[in-house]
């Protein structure tokens, strides 16, 4: 490995991203708290028939569908889930999904890196050293990317069964549902908590970010939608020293150091613009780059 002097950077993408993820996680926790108006539901008041209003603020939902003061935001895959299960286009839901769809088409699968609270948890699990993981589970697994297949199968089932199914297998939405159950009924569901446990166990014992890389149907839908995005990781070849650090730290096993040499082999559908490779690049050769839609040149030396 080539040694080089690390360039000091004042701005860290990961710090900003973690702050946004933490804010989203706190929001998901706060929604059921404020919706149920927990402090007002005192036993003495209920016995006397003094029922409080059902909510403090007009806020509801989670990362799947969110409403604040009458303004609705909808996950792009939630729109697909609704269209296939109901076999019709619900215009308010379509309007609620326009902004997220536009952001995904321009910036890629940034929802998974910047907003998903489950990704926030899984990223901290990545700090567990591989030698500790090997003490628990030493067998190596080779897993194929099944995200697109899972998305297609679930959409077909949604259409023929007339039921919303993709949301059941969306971890951040499951987290929001479980928190709502916990606040309202003081218990957890087997399905939702079981899904979250599977995601965590898959990450700990089988493959890092295994659910996100190989299984997640909603992440697969976002990957397809944002594959031709404008905001991408750009590499300045003159600065790159081929140290390989960017490949080591990438959560999805990608190698940004090969961008201008083997662009076709770099899986842009899997890259979620998390910026970890940018923060860890010792030579400052990587940065976010805006390019024309459909441009396949990712090296900055020719632009």
PDB file of C-alpha atoms in Angstrom:
ATOM      1  CA  UNK A   1       0.000   0.000   0.000  1.00  0.00           C
ATOM      2  CA  UNK A   2       1.287   3.426  -0.948  1.00  0.00           C
ATOM      3  CA  UNK A   3       1.769   5.775   1.982  1.00  0.00           C
ATOM      4  CA  UNK A   4       0.902   9.416   1.571  1.00  0.00           C
ATOM      5  CA  UNK A   5       0.415  12.432   3.749  1.00  0.00           C
ATOM      6  CA  UNK A   6      -3.200  12.948   4.707  1.00  0.00           C
ATOM      7  CA  UNK A   7      -4.729  16.224   3.614  1.00  0.00           C
ATOM      8  CA  UNK A   8      -6.503  18.033   6.440  1.00  0.00           C
ATOM      9  CA  UNK A   9     -10.165  18.677   5.726  1.00  0.00           C
ATOM     10  CA  UNK A  10     -12.460  20.868   7.752  1.00  0.00           C
ATOM     11  CA  UNK A  11     -15.685  19.550   6.194  1.00  0.00           C
ATOM     12  CA  UNK A  12     -16.659  15.936   6.773  1.00  0.00           C
ATOM     13  CA  UNK A  13     -19.524  14.523   4.742  1.00  0.00           C
ATOM     14  CA  UNK A  14     -20.103  11.694   7.206  1.00  0.00           C
ATOM     15  CA  UNK A  15     -20.651  14.050  10.147  1.00  0.00           C
ATOM     16  CA  UNK A  16     -23.340  15.958   8.285  1.00  0.00           C
ATOM     17  CA  UNK A  17     -24.946  12.744   7.065  1.00  0.00           C
ATOM     18  CA  UNK A  18     -24.988  11.222  10.553  1.00  0.00           C
ATOM     19  CA  UNK A  19     -26.628  14.377  11.880  1.00  0.00           C
ATOM     20  CA  UNK A  20     -29.386  14.099   9.263  1.00  0.00           C
ATOM     21  CA  UNK A  21     -29.859  10.385   9.990  1.00  0.00           C
ATOM     22  CA  UNK A  22     -30.020  11.023  13.725  1.00  0.00           C
ATOM     23  CA  UNK A  23     -32.592  13.766  13.173  1.00  0.00           C
ATOM     24  CA  UNK A  24     -34.715  11.348  11.135  1.00  0.00           C
ATOM     25  CA  UNK A  25     -34.422   8.679  13.843  1.00  0.00           C
ATOM     26  CA  UNK A  26     -35.483  11.160  16.523  1.00  0.00           C
ATOM     27  CA  UNK A  27     -38.397  12.228  14.310  1.00  0.00           C
ATOM     28  CA  UNK A  28     -39.616   8.642  13.980  1.00  0.00           C
ATOM     29  CA  UNK A  29     -39.424   8.291  17.764  1.00  0.00           C
ATOM     30  CA  UNK A  30     -41.189  11.613  18.341  1.00  0.00           C
ATOM     31  CA  UNK A  31     -44.099  10.973  15.943  1.00  0.00           C
ATOM     32  CA  UNK A  32     -45.875   8.301  18.039  1.00  0.00           C
ATOM     33  CA  UNK A  33     -45.019  10.197  21.222  1.00  0.00           C
ATOM     34  CA  UNK A  34     -46.720  13.404  20.093  1.00  0.00           C
ATOM     35  CA  UNK A  35     -49.477  11.618  18.190  1.00  0.00           C
ATOM     36  CA  UNK A  36     -50.632   9.751  21.271  1.00  0.00           C
ATOM     37  CA  UNK A  37     -50.362  12.802  23.530  1.00  0.00           C
ATOM     38  CA  UNK A  38     -48.838  10.539  26.157  1.00  0.00           C
ATOM     39  CA  UNK A  39     -48.700  12.979  29.076  1.00  0.00           C
ATOM     40  CA  UNK A  40     -52.359  13.935  28.754  1.00  0.00           C
ATOM     41  CA  UNK A  41     -53.623  10.365  28.988  1.00  0.00           C
ATOM     42  CA  UNK A  42     -53.605  10.182  32.782  1.00  0.00           C
ATOM     43  CA  UNK A  43     -55.589   7.307  34.360  1.00  0.00           C
ATOM     44  CA  UNK A  44     -57.486   9.690  36.629  1.00  0.00           C
ATOM     45  CA  UNK A  45     -58.565  11.823  33.674  1.00  0.00           C
ATOM     46  CA  UNK A  46     -59.707   8.820  31.656  1.00  0.00           C
ATOM     47  CA  UNK A  47     -61.753   7.453  34.571  1.00  0.00           C
ATOM     48  CA  UNK A  48     -63.497  10.816  34.962  1.00  0.00           C
ATOM     49  CA  UNK A  49     -64.291  10.823  31.245  1.00  0.00           C
ATOM     50  CA  UNK A  50     -61.931  13.701  30.505  1.00  0.00           C
ATOM     51  CA  UNK A  51     -60.447  12.353  27.280  1.00  0.00           C
ATOM     52  CA  UNK A  52     -57.700  14.560  25.817  1.00  0.00           C
ATOM     53  CA  UNK A  53     -57.395  15.390  22.128  1.00  0.00           C
ATOM     54  CA  UNK A  54     -55.735  12.566  20.174  1.00  0.00           C
ATOM     55  CA  UNK A  55     -52.656  14.543  19.212  1.00  0.00           C
ATOM     56  CA  UNK A  56     -50.554  17.558  20.079  1.00  0.00           C
ATOM     57  CA  UNK A  57     -49.221  18.370  16.605  1.00  0.00           C
ATOM     58  CA  UNK A  58     -50.644  17.513  13.155  1.00  0.00           C
ATOM     59  CA  UNK A  59     -47.826  15.084  12.421  1.00  0.00           C
ATOM     60  CA  UNK A  60     -47.938  11.427  11.415  1.00  0.00           C
ATOM     61  CA  UNK A  61     -46.125   8.717   9.491  1.00  0.00           C
ATOM     62  CA  UNK A  62     -42.518   7.679   9.054  1.00  0.00           C
ATOM     63  CA  UNK A  63     -40.058   7.242   6.182  1.00  0.00           C
ATOM     64  CA  UNK A  64     -42.686   5.474   4.036  1.00  0.00           C
ATOM     65  CA  UNK A  65     -45.288   8.249   4.122  1.00  0.00           C
ATOM     66  CA  UNK A  66     -44.980  11.371   6.227  1.00  0.00           C
ATOM     67  CA  UNK A  67     -47.418  14.193   6.926  1.00  0.00           C
ATOM     68  CA  UNK A  68     -46.742  17.498   8.655  1.00  0.00           C
ATOM     69  CA  UNK A  69     -49.383  20.232   8.860  1.00  0.00           C
ATOM     70  CA  UNK A  70     -51.155  18.910   5.780  1.00  0.00           C
ATOM     71  CA  UNK A  71     -47.995  18.546   3.665  1.00  0.00           C
ATOM     72  CA  UNK A  72     -47.428  14.959   2.506  1.00  0.00           C
ATOM     73  CA  UNK A  73     -44.152  13.324   1.480  1.00  0.00           C
ATOM     74  CA  UNK A  74     -44.140   9.806   0.078  1.00  0.00           C
ATOM     75  CA  UNK A  75     -41.376   7.262  -0.570  1.00  0.00           C
ATOM     76  CA  UNK A  76     -41.113   6.565  -4.354  1.00  0.00           C
ATOM     77  CA  UNK A  77     -41.503   2.817  -3.828  1.00  0.00           C
ATOM     78  CA  UNK A  78     -44.537   3.476  -1.607  1.00  0.00           C
ATOM     79  CA  UNK A  79     -46.169   4.999  -4.683  1.00  0.00           C
ATOM     80  CA  UNK A  80     -45.471   1.818  -6.660  1.00  0.00           C
ATOM     81  CA  UNK A  81     -46.768  -0.266  -3.772  1.00  0.00           C
ATOM     82  CA  UNK A  82     -50.018   1.702  -3.755  1.00  0.00           C
ATOM     83  CA  UNK A  83     -50.489   1.685  -7.548  1.00  0.00           C
ATOM     84  CA  UNK A  84     -49.983  -2.069  -7.910  1.00  0.00           C
ATOM     85  CA  UNK A  85     -52.048  -3.045  -4.853  1.00  0.00           C
ATOM     86  CA  UNK A  86     -54.990  -0.720  -5.583  1.00  0.00           C
ATOM     87  CA  UNK A  87     -54.600  -0.905  -9.402  1.00  0.00           C
ATOM     88  CA  UNK A  88     -55.160   2.808  -9.672  1.00  0.00           C
ATOM     89  CA  UNK A  89     -53.192   6.032  -9.321  1.00  0.00           C
ATOM     90  CA  UNK A  90     -54.102   8.063  -6.264  1.00  0.00           C
ATOM     91  CA  UNK A  91     -53.279  11.631  -7.268  1.00  0.00           C
ATOM     92  CA  UNK A  92     -52.492  13.043  -3.768  1.00  0.00           C
ATOM     93  CA  UNK A  93     -50.013  10.183  -3.291  1.00  0.00           C
ATOM     94  CA  UNK A  94     -48.496  10.854  -6.698  1.00  0.00           C
ATOM     95  CA  UNK A  95     -48.042  14.532  -5.810  1.00  0.00           C
ATOM     96  CA  UNK A  96     -46.470  13.541  -2.488  1.00  0.00           C
ATOM     97  CA  UNK A  97     -43.923  11.363  -4.313  1.00  0.00           C
ATOM     98  CA  UNK A  98     -42.854  13.913  -6.960  1.00  0.00           C
ATOM     99  CA  UNK A  99     -40.188  15.596  -4.808  1.00  0.00           C
ATOM    100  CA  UNK A 100     -38.607  12.315  -3.568  1.00  0.00           C
ATOM    101  CA  UNK A 101     -38.643  10.923  -7.113  1.00  0.00           C
ATOM    102  CA  UNK A 102     -36.910  14.044  -8.426  1.00  0.00           C
ATOM    103  CA  UNK A 103     -34.271  13.937  -5.671  1.00  0.00           C
ATOM    104  CA  UNK A 104     -33.596  10.261  -6.373  1.00  0.00           C
ATOM    105  CA  UNK A 105     -33.252  10.808 -10.117  1.00  0.00           C
ATOM    106  CA  UNK A 106     -30.826  13.704  -9.576  1.00  0.00           C
ATOM    107  CA  UNK A 107     -28.873  12.478  -6.532  1.00  0.00           C
ATOM    108  CA  UNK A 108     -29.303   8.708  -6.617  1.00  0.00           C
ATOM    109  CA  UNK A 109     -30.105   6.395  -3.726  1.00  0.00           C
ATOM    110  CA  UNK A 110     -29.343   9.098  -1.158  1.00  0.00           C
ATOM    111  CA  UNK A 111     -32.372   8.140   0.918  1.00  0.00           C
ATOM    112  CA  UNK A 112     -30.574   4.964   1.999  1.00  0.00           C
ATOM    113  CA  UNK A 113     -27.434   6.848   3.055  1.00  0.00           C
ATOM    114  CA  UNK A 114     -28.809  10.129   4.352  1.00  0.00           C
ATOM    115  CA  UNK A 115     -32.309   9.459   5.720  1.00  0.00           C
ATOM    116  CA  UNK A 116     -32.727   5.771   6.536  1.00  0.00           C
ATOM    117  CA  UNK A 117     -32.556   5.357  10.350  1.00  0.00           C
ATOM    118  CA  UNK A 118     -31.863   1.643   9.955  1.00  0.00           C
ATOM    119  CA  UNK A 119     -28.820   2.484   7.859  1.00  0.00           C
ATOM    120  CA  UNK A 120     -27.682   4.718  10.717  1.00  0.00           C
ATOM    121  CA  UNK A 121     -27.759   1.713  13.059  1.00  0.00           C
ATOM    122  CA  UNK A 122     -26.104  -0.660  10.571  1.00  0.00           C
ATOM    123  CA  UNK A 123     -23.296   1.783   9.877  1.00  0.00           C
ATOM    124  CA  UNK A 124     -22.289   1.738  13.527  1.00  0.00           C
ATOM    125  CA  UNK A 125     -22.354  -2.061  13.489  1.00  0.00           C
ATOM    126  CA  UNK A 126     -19.729  -1.868  10.739  1.00  0.00           C
ATOM    127  CA  UNK A 127     -17.271  -0.672  13.378  1.00  0.00           C
ATOM    128  CA  UNK A 128     -17.194  -4.187  14.851  1.00  0.00           C
ATOM    129  CA  UNK A 129     -13.809  -5.639  13.768  1.00  0.00           C
ATOM    130  CA  UNK A 130     -13.870  -8.555  11.335  1.00  0.00           C
ATOM    131  CA  UNK A 131     -11.835 -10.694  13.723  1.00  0.00           C
ATOM    132  CA  UNK A 132     -14.612 -10.425  16.312  1.00  0.00           C
ATOM    133  CA  UNK A 133     -17.233 -11.378  13.741  1.00  0.00           C
ATOM    134  CA  UNK A 134     -15.108 -14.373  12.749  1.00  0.00           C
ATOM    135  CA  UNK A 135     -15.103 -15.621  16.329  1.00  0.00           C
ATOM    136  CA  UNK A 136     -18.877 -15.970  16.144  1.00  0.00           C
ATOM    137  CA  UNK A 137     -19.368 -17.080  12.549  1.00  0.00           C
ATOM    138  CA  UNK A 138     -16.424 -18.217  10.432  1.00  0.00           C
ATOM    139  CA  UNK A 139     -18.187 -19.501   7.325  1.00  0.00           C
ATOM    140  CA  UNK A 140     -18.078 -17.235   4.272  1.00  0.00           C
ATOM    141  CA  UNK A 141     -21.168 -16.798   2.113  1.00  0.00           C
ATOM    142  CA  UNK A 142     -21.499 -15.630  -1.459  1.00  0.00           C
ATOM    143  CA  UNK A 143     -24.828 -13.911  -1.952  1.00  0.00           C
ATOM    144  CA  UNK A 144     -26.308 -12.639  -5.185  1.00  0.00           C
ATOM    145  CA  UNK A 145     -28.103  -9.335  -5.490  1.00  0.00           C
ATOM    146  CA  UNK A 146     -31.769 -10.276  -5.162  1.00  0.00           C
ATOM    147  CA  UNK A 147     -33.167  -6.778  -4.604  1.00  0.00           C
ATOM    148  CA  UNK A 148     -34.658  -6.403  -8.080  1.00  0.00           C
ATOM    149  CA  UNK A 149     -36.110  -9.891  -8.038  1.00  0.00           C
ATOM    150  CA  UNK A 150     -37.675  -9.267  -4.623  1.00  0.00           C
ATOM    151  CA  UNK A 151     -39.132  -5.987  -5.874  1.00  0.00           C
ATOM    152  CA  UNK A 152     -40.677  -7.626  -8.957  1.00  0.00           C
ATOM    153  CA  UNK A 153     -42.102 -10.557  -6.980  1.00  0.00           C
ATOM    154  CA  UNK A 154     -43.653  -8.292  -4.360  1.00  0.00           C
ATOM    155  CA  UNK A 155     -45.128  -5.965  -6.977  1.00  0.00           C
ATOM    156  CA  UNK A 156     -46.698  -8.952  -8.737  1.00  0.00           C
ATOM    157  CA  UNK A 157     -48.142 -10.181  -5.435  1.00  0.00           C
ATOM    158  CA  UNK A 158     -49.429  -6.680  -4.705  1.00  0.00           C
ATOM    159  CA  UNK A 159     -51.236  -6.643  -8.033  1.00  0.00           C
ATOM    160  CA  UNK A 160     -52.816 -10.099  -7.809  1.00  0.00           C
ATOM    161  CA  UNK A 161     -53.598 -10.047  -4.086  1.00  0.00           C
ATOM    162  CA  UNK A 162     -54.681  -6.409  -3.863  1.00  0.00           C
ATOM    163  CA  UNK A 163     -52.535  -5.898  -0.757  1.00  0.00           C
ATOM    164  CA  UNK A 164     -49.689  -3.522   0.099  1.00  0.00           C
ATOM    165  CA  UNK A 165     -46.718  -5.843   0.674  1.00  0.00           C
ATOM    166  CA  UNK A 166     -43.476  -3.972   0.002  1.00  0.00           C
ATOM    167  CA  UNK A 167     -43.989  -1.799   3.064  1.00  0.00           C
ATOM    168  CA  UNK A 168     -43.965  -4.961   5.191  1.00  0.00           C
ATOM    169  CA  UNK A 169     -40.368  -5.639   4.132  1.00  0.00           C
ATOM    170  CA  UNK A 170     -39.082  -2.082   4.462  1.00  0.00           C
ATOM    171  CA  UNK A 171     -36.917  -1.908   7.641  1.00  0.00           C
ATOM    172  CA  UNK A 172     -37.250   1.849   8.364  1.00  0.00           C
ATOM    173  CA  UNK A 173     -41.013   1.613   7.933  1.00  0.00           C
ATOM    174  CA  UNK A 174     -41.047  -1.473  10.173  1.00  0.00           C
ATOM    175  CA  UNK A 175     -39.112   0.533  12.756  1.00  0.00           C
ATOM    176  CA  UNK A 176     -41.730   3.291  12.613  1.00  0.00           C
ATOM    177  CA  UNK A 177     -44.567   0.776  12.961  1.00  0.00           C
ATOM    178  CA  UNK A 178     -42.945  -0.940  15.926  1.00  0.00           C
ATOM    179  CA  UNK A 179     -42.414   2.343  17.728  1.00  0.00           C
ATOM    180  CA  UNK A 180     -46.071   3.208  17.150  1.00  0.00           C
ATOM    181  CA  UNK A 181     -47.149  -0.178  18.541  1.00  0.00           C
ATOM    182  CA  UNK A 182     -44.857   0.294  21.508  1.00  0.00           C
ATOM    183  CA  UNK A 183     -46.318   3.701  22.381  1.00  0.00           C
ATOM    184  CA  UNK A 184     -49.955   2.759  21.768  1.00  0.00           C
ATOM    185  CA  UNK A 185     -50.170  -0.869  22.901  1.00  0.00           C
ATOM    186  CA  UNK A 186     -46.954  -1.220  24.928  1.00  0.00           C
ATOM    187  CA  UNK A 187     -45.883  -4.239  22.900  1.00  0.00           C
ATOM    188  CA  UNK A 188     -44.072  -5.186  19.697  1.00  0.00           C
ATOM    189  CA  UNK A 189     -45.363  -7.199  16.759  1.00  0.00           C
ATOM    190  CA  UNK A 190     -43.725 -10.480  15.795  1.00  0.00           C
ATOM    191  CA  UNK A 191     -43.509  -9.562  12.103  1.00  0.00           C
ATOM    192  CA  UNK A 192     -41.952  -6.124  12.450  1.00  0.00           C
ATOM    193  CA  UNK A 193     -39.551  -6.930  15.258  1.00  0.00           C
ATOM    194  CA  UNK A 194     -38.656 -10.207  13.514  1.00  0.00           C
ATOM    195  CA  UNK A 195     -37.751  -8.353  10.307  1.00  0.00           C
ATOM    196  CA  UNK A 196     -35.530  -5.909  12.205  1.00  0.00           C
ATOM    197  CA  UNK A 197     -33.852  -8.813  13.991  1.00  0.00           C
ATOM    198  CA  UNK A 198     -33.183 -10.556  10.654  1.00  0.00           C
ATOM    199  CA  UNK A 199     -31.617  -7.400   9.235  1.00  0.00           C
ATOM    200  CA  UNK A 200     -29.325  -7.057  12.256  1.00  0.00           C
ATOM    201  CA  UNK A 201     -28.362 -10.745  12.339  1.00  0.00           C
ATOM    202  CA  UNK A 202     -27.666 -10.764   8.599  1.00  0.00           C
ATOM    203  CA  UNK A 203     -25.358  -7.797   9.066  1.00  0.00           C
ATOM    204  CA  UNK A 204     -23.578  -9.263  12.086  1.00  0.00           C
ATOM    205  CA  UNK A 205     -23.104 -12.877  11.036  1.00  0.00           C
ATOM    206  CA  UNK A 206     -23.451 -13.202   7.245  1.00  0.00           C
ATOM    207  CA  UNK A 207     -22.476 -10.040   5.364  1.00  0.00           C
ATOM    208  CA  UNK A 208     -21.930  -6.393   6.209  1.00  0.00           C
ATOM    209  CA  UNK A 209     -24.904  -4.361   5.016  1.00  0.00           C
ATOM    210  CA  UNK A 210     -26.253  -7.646   3.689  1.00  0.00           C
ATOM    211  CA  UNK A 211     -29.893  -6.595   3.649  1.00  0.00           C
ATOM    212  CA  UNK A 212     -29.115  -3.313   1.877  1.00  0.00           C
ATOM    213  CA  UNK A 213     -26.796  -4.952  -0.660  1.00  0.00           C
ATOM    214  CA  UNK A 214     -28.712  -8.103  -1.537  1.00  0.00           C
ATOM    215  CA  UNK A 215     -32.307  -8.167  -0.278  1.00  0.00           C
ATOM    216  CA  UNK A 216     -34.003  -4.791   0.302  1.00  0.00           C
ATOM    217  CA  UNK A 217     -36.802  -4.357  -2.301  1.00  0.00           C
ATOM    218  CA  UNK A 218     -37.356  -0.665  -1.598  1.00  0.00           C
ATOM    219  CA  UNK A 219     -33.611  -0.032  -1.929  1.00  0.00           C
ATOM    220  CA  UNK A 220     -33.675  -1.913  -5.221  1.00  0.00           C
ATOM    221  CA  UNK A 221     -36.422   0.362  -6.503  1.00  0.00           C
ATOM    222  CA  UNK A 222     -34.431   3.440  -5.519  1.00  0.00           C
ATOM    223  CA  UNK A 223     -31.322   1.994  -7.218  1.00  0.00           C
ATOM    224  CA  UNK A 224     -33.167   1.600 -10.515  1.00  0.00           C
ATOM    225  CA  UNK A 225     -34.664   5.069 -10.264  1.00  0.00           C
ATOM    226  CA  UNK A 226     -31.347   6.776  -9.456  1.00  0.00           C
ATOM    227  CA  UNK A 227     -28.945   4.766 -11.598  1.00  0.00           C
ATOM    228  CA  UNK A 228     -28.452   7.588 -14.134  1.00  0.00           C
ATOM    229  CA  UNK A 229     -28.179  10.364 -11.558  1.00  0.00           C
ATOM    230  CA  UNK A 230     -26.260  13.593 -11.958  1.00  0.00           C
ATOM    231  CA  UNK A 231     -24.626  13.714  -8.513  1.00  0.00           C
ATOM    232  CA  UNK A 232     -21.863  11.111  -8.349  1.00  0.00           C
ATOM    233  CA  UNK A 233     -18.490  10.416  -6.848  1.00  0.00           C
ATOM    234  CA  UNK A 234     -15.786  11.992  -8.999  1.00  0.00           C
ATOM    235  CA  UNK A 235     -12.101  11.093  -9.015  1.00  0.00           C
ATOM    236  CA  UNK A 236      -9.163  13.375  -9.841  1.00  0.00           C
ATOM    237  CA  UNK A 237      -6.683  10.897 -11.287  1.00  0.00           C
ATOM    238  CA  UNK A 238      -3.682  13.230 -10.846  1.00  0.00           C
ATOM    239  CA  UNK A 239      -4.184  13.204  -7.066  1.00  0.00           C
ATOM    240  CA  UNK A 240      -4.983   9.512  -6.651  1.00  0.00           C
ATOM    241  CA  UNK A 241      -2.116   7.439  -5.222  1.00  0.00           C
ATOM    242  CA  UNK A 242      -3.885   4.069  -5.575  1.00  0.00           C
ATOM    243  CA  UNK A 243      -3.758   3.405  -1.818  1.00  0.00           C
ATOM    244  CA  UNK A 244      -6.977   1.367  -1.882  1.00  0.00           C
ATOM    245  CA  UNK A 245      -8.443   2.964   1.243  1.00  0.00           C
ATOM    246  CA  UNK A 246     -11.636   3.996  -0.572  1.00  0.00           C
ATOM    247  CA  UNK A 247     -12.337   0.354  -1.467  1.00  0.00           C
ATOM    248  CA  UNK A 248     -11.670  -0.778   2.108  1.00  0.00           C
ATOM    249  CA  UNK A 249     -14.100   1.660   3.722  1.00  0.00           C
ATOM    250  CA  UNK A 250     -16.920   1.428   1.167  1.00  0.00           C
ATOM    251  CA  UNK A 251     -19.934  -0.215   2.892  1.00  0.00           C
ATOM    252  CA  UNK A 252     -20.922  -1.941  -0.353  1.00  0.00           C
ATOM    253  CA  UNK A 253     -17.520  -3.207  -1.438  1.00  0.00           C
ATOM    254  CA  UNK A 254     -17.151  -0.764  -4.342  1.00  0.00           C
ATOM    255  CA  UNK A 255     -13.842   0.673  -5.523  1.00  0.00           C
ATOM    256  CA  UNK A 256     -14.047   4.410  -6.352  1.00  0.00           C
ATOM    257  CA  UNK A 257     -10.330   4.320  -7.216  1.00  0.00           C
ATOM    258  CA  UNK A 258     -11.140   2.563 -10.507  1.00  0.00           C
ATOM    259  CA  UNK A 259     -13.656   5.104 -11.795  1.00  0.00           C
ATOM    260  CA  UNK A 260     -11.775   6.456 -14.826  1.00  0.00           C
ATOM    261  CA  UNK A 261     -10.331   3.071 -15.779  1.00  0.00           C
ATOM    262  CA  UNK A 262     -13.236   0.633 -15.416  1.00  0.00           C
ATOM    263  CA  UNK A 263     -16.317   2.822 -15.195  1.00  0.00           C
ATOM    264  CA  UNK A 264     -18.579   0.152 -16.645  1.00  0.00           C
ATOM    265  CA  UNK A 265     -17.685  -2.254 -13.820  1.00  0.00           C
ATOM    266  CA  UNK A 266     -18.515   0.246 -11.076  1.00  0.00           C
ATOM    267  CA  UNK A 267     -22.035  -0.444  -9.795  1.00  0.00           C
ATOM    268  CA  UNK A 268     -23.590   3.003  -9.685  1.00  0.00           C
ATOM    269  CA  UNK A 269     -26.970   1.489  -8.785  1.00  0.00           C
ATOM    270  CA  UNK A 270     -25.437   0.227  -5.535  1.00  0.00           C
ATOM    271  CA  UNK A 271     -23.513   3.414  -4.650  1.00  0.00           C
ATOM    272  CA  UNK A 272     -25.654   5.607  -2.381  1.00  0.00           C
ATOM    273  CA  UNK A 273     -23.425   8.728  -2.270  1.00  0.00           C
ATOM    274  CA  UNK A 274     -22.697   8.246   1.421  1.00  0.00           C
ATOM    275  CA  UNK A 275     -19.372  10.110   1.098  1.00  0.00           C
ATOM    276  CA  UNK A 276     -17.385   7.735   3.308  1.00  0.00           C
ATOM    277  CA  UNK A 277     -14.799   7.246   0.578  1.00  0.00           C
ATOM    278  CA  UNK A 278     -14.450  11.026   0.214  1.00  0.00           C
ATOM    279  CA  UNK A 279     -13.786  11.524   3.923  1.00  0.00           C
ATOM    280  CA  UNK A 280     -11.205   8.713   4.044  1.00  0.00           C
ATOM    281  CA  UNK A 281      -9.291   9.554   0.860  1.00  0.00           C
ATOM    282  CA  UNK A 282      -5.838  10.638   2.139  1.00  0.00           C
ATOM    283  CA  UNK A 283      -4.943  12.485  -1.069  1.00  0.00           C
ATOM    284  CA  UNK A 284      -8.233  14.340  -1.538  1.00  0.00           C
ATOM    285  CA  UNK A 285      -8.745  12.721  -4.940  1.00  0.00           C
ATOM    286  CA  UNK A 286     -12.451  11.984  -4.426  1.00  0.00           C
ATOM    287  CA  UNK A 287     -15.319  14.445  -4.176  1.00  0.00           C
ATOM    288  CA  UNK A 288     -18.932  14.838  -5.166  1.00  0.00           C
ATOM    289  CA  UNK A 289     -19.241  15.737  -8.812  1.00  0.00           C
ATOM    290  CA  UNK A 290     -22.219  17.005 -10.817  1.00  0.00           C
ATOM    291  CA  UNK A 291     -22.244  15.867 -14.426  1.00  0.00           C
ATOM    292  CA  UNK A 292     -24.768  16.002 -17.279  1.00  0.00           C
ATOM    293  CA  UNK A 293     -27.431  13.324 -17.106  1.00  0.00           C
ATOM    294  CA  UNK A 294     -26.198  10.240 -18.953  1.00  0.00           C
ATOM    295  CA  UNK A 295     -22.521  11.297 -19.076  1.00  0.00           C
ATOM    296  CA  UNK A 296     -20.308   8.250 -18.474  1.00  0.00           C
ATOM    297  CA  UNK A 297     -17.055  10.136 -17.903  1.00  0.00           C
ATOM    298  CA  UNK A 298     -16.207  10.074 -14.189  1.00  0.00           C
ATOM    299  CA  UNK A 299     -12.626  11.272 -14.226  1.00  0.00           C
ATOM    300  CA  UNK A 300     -12.097  14.975 -13.632  1.00  0.00           C
ATOM    301  CA  UNK A 301      -8.946  15.269 -15.684  1.00  0.00           C
ATOM    302  CA  UNK A 302     -10.879  15.525 -18.951  1.00  0.00           C
ATOM    303  CA  UNK A 303     -13.443  18.039 -17.779  1.00  0.00           C
TER     304      UNK A 303
END
